[in-house]
Tab-separated table of C-alpha atoms in Angstrom:
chain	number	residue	atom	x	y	z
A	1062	UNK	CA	6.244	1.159	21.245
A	1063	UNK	CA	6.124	1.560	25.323
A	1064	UNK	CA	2.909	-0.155	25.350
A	1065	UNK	CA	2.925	-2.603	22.323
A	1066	UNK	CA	3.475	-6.416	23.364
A	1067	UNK	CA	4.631	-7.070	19.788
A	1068	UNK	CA	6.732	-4.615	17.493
A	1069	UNK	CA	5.427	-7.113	14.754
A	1070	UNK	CA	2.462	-10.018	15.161
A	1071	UNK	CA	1.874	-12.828	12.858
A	1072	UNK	CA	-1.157	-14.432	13.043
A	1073	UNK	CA	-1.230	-16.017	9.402
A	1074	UNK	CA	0.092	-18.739	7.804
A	1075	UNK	CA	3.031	-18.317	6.607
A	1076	UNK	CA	6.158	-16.853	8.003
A	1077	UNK	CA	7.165	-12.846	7.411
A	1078	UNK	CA	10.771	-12.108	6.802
A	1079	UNK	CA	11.534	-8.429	7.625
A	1080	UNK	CA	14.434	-7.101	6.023
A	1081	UNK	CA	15.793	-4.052	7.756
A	1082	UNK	CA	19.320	-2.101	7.058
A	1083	UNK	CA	21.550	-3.394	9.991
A	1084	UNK	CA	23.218	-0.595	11.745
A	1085	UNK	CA	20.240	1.091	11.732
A	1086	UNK	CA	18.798	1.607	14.893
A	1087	UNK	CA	14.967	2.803	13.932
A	1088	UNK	CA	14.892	0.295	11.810
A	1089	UNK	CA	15.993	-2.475	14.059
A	1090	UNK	CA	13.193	-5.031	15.711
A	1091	UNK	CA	13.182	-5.910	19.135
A	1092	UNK	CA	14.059	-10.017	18.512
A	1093	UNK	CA	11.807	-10.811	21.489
A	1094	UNK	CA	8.598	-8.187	20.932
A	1095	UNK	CA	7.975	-10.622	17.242
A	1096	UNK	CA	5.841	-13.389	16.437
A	1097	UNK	CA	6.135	-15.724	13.032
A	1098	UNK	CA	8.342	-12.614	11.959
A	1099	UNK	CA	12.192	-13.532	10.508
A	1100	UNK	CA	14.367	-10.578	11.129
A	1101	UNK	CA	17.228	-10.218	8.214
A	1102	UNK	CA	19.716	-7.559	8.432
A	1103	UNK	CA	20.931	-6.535	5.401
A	1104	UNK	CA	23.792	-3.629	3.984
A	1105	UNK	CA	22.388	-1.293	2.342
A	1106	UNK	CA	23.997	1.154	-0.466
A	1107	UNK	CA	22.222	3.059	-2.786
A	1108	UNK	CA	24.237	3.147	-5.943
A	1109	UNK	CA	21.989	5.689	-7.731
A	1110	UNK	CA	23.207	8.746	-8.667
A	1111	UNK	CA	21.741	11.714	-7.106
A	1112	UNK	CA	19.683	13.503	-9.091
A	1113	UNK	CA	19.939	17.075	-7.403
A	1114	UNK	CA	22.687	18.489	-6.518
A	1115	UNK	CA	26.299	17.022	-4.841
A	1116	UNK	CA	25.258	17.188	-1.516
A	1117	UNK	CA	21.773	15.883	-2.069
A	1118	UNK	CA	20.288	18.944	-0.846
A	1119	UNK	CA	16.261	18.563	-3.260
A	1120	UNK	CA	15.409	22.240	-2.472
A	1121	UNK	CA	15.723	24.416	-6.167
A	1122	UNK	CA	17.151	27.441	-6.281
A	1123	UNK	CA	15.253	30.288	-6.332
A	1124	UNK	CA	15.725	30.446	-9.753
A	1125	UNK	CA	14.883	27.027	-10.799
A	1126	UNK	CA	11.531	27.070	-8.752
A	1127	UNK	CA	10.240	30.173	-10.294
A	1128	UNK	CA	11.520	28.709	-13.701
A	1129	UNK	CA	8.934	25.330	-12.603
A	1130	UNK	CA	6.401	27.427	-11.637
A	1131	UNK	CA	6.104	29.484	-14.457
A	1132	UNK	CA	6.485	25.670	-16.345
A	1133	UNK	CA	3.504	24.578	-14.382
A	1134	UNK	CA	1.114	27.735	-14.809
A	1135	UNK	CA	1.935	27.371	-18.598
A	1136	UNK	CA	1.156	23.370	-18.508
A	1137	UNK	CA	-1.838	24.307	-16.252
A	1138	UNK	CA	-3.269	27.229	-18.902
A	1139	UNK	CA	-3.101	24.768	-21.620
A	1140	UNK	CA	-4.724	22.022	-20.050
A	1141	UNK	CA	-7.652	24.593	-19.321
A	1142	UNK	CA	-7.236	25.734	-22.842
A	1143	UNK	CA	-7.637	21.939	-23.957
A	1144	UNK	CA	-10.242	20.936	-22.006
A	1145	UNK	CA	-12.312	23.869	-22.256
A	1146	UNK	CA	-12.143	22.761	-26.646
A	1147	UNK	CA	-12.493	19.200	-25.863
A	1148	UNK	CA	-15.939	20.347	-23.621
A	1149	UNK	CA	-16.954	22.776	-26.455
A	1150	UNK	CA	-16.166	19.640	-29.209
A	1151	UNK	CA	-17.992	17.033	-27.120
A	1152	UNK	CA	-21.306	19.351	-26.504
A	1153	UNK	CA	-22.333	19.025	-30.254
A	1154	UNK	CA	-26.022	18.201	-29.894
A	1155	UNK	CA	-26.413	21.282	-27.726
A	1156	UNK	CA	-24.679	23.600	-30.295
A	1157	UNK	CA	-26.561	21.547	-33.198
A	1158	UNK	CA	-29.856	22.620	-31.501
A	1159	UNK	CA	-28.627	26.513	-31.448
A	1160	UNK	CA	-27.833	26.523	-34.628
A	1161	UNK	CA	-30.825	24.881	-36.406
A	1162	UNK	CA	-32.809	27.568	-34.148
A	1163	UNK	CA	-30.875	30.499	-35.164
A	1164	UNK	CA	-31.295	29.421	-38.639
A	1165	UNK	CA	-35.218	29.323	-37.886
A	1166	UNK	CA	-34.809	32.548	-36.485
A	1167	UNK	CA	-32.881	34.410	-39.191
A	1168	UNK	CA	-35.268	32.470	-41.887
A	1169	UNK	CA	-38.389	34.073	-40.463
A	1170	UNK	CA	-36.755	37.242	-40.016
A	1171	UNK	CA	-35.917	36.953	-43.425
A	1172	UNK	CA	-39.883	36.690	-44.349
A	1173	UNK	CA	-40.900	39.241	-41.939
A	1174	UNK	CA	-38.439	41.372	-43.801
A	1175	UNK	CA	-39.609	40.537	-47.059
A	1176	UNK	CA	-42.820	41.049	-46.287
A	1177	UNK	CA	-42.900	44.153	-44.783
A	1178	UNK	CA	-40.291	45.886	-46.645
């Protein structure tokens, strides 16, 4: 911050500690640019497995991206397929209203067609 007068400024009540991973430089504060800020350096390891590959590397293979792509149109199409049943479902007082008219409708034709032979 070539400008900043304070990487980090304090104005409340209480005291901030910042933990940061000593060692590493971005993450480093400049001690004088703080205010009601507590630096503490800690050492960090990350004892979690990785959950890619050996060398950490997240980008799938070719392979495995089409394979979640085709996973995620499929997952996509049936949430379509579900909500379009879950809109038809919910929209019972509409369909209701159809159907007592068509009934109306084929009872009259019914007449008509008695009727008039």
């Amino acid at each position: 911050m070539p400008n900043a007068t304070k990487q980090f400024y304090n104005n409340g009540d209480h005291v901030i500690d910042y933990y940061y991973e000593s060692g590493n430089t971005p993450q480093t504060p400049d001690i004088n640019l703080l205010y009601r800020v507590t630096p503490v350096p800690i050492q960090f390891s990350n004892p979690c497995l990785s959950h890619y590959t050996d060398d950490d590397d997240i980008r799938l293979s070719s392979t495995a991206y089409q394979q979640r792509e085709t996973d995620y149109n499929n997952a996509s199409a049936s949430y379509d397929s579900a909500s379009s049943n879950y809109d038809n479902a919910t929209d019972s007082a509409t369909r209701s209203y159809w159907a007592d008219k068509m009934s109306y409708y084929n009872r009259q034709n019914n007449i008509y067609r008695s009727a008039h032979g």
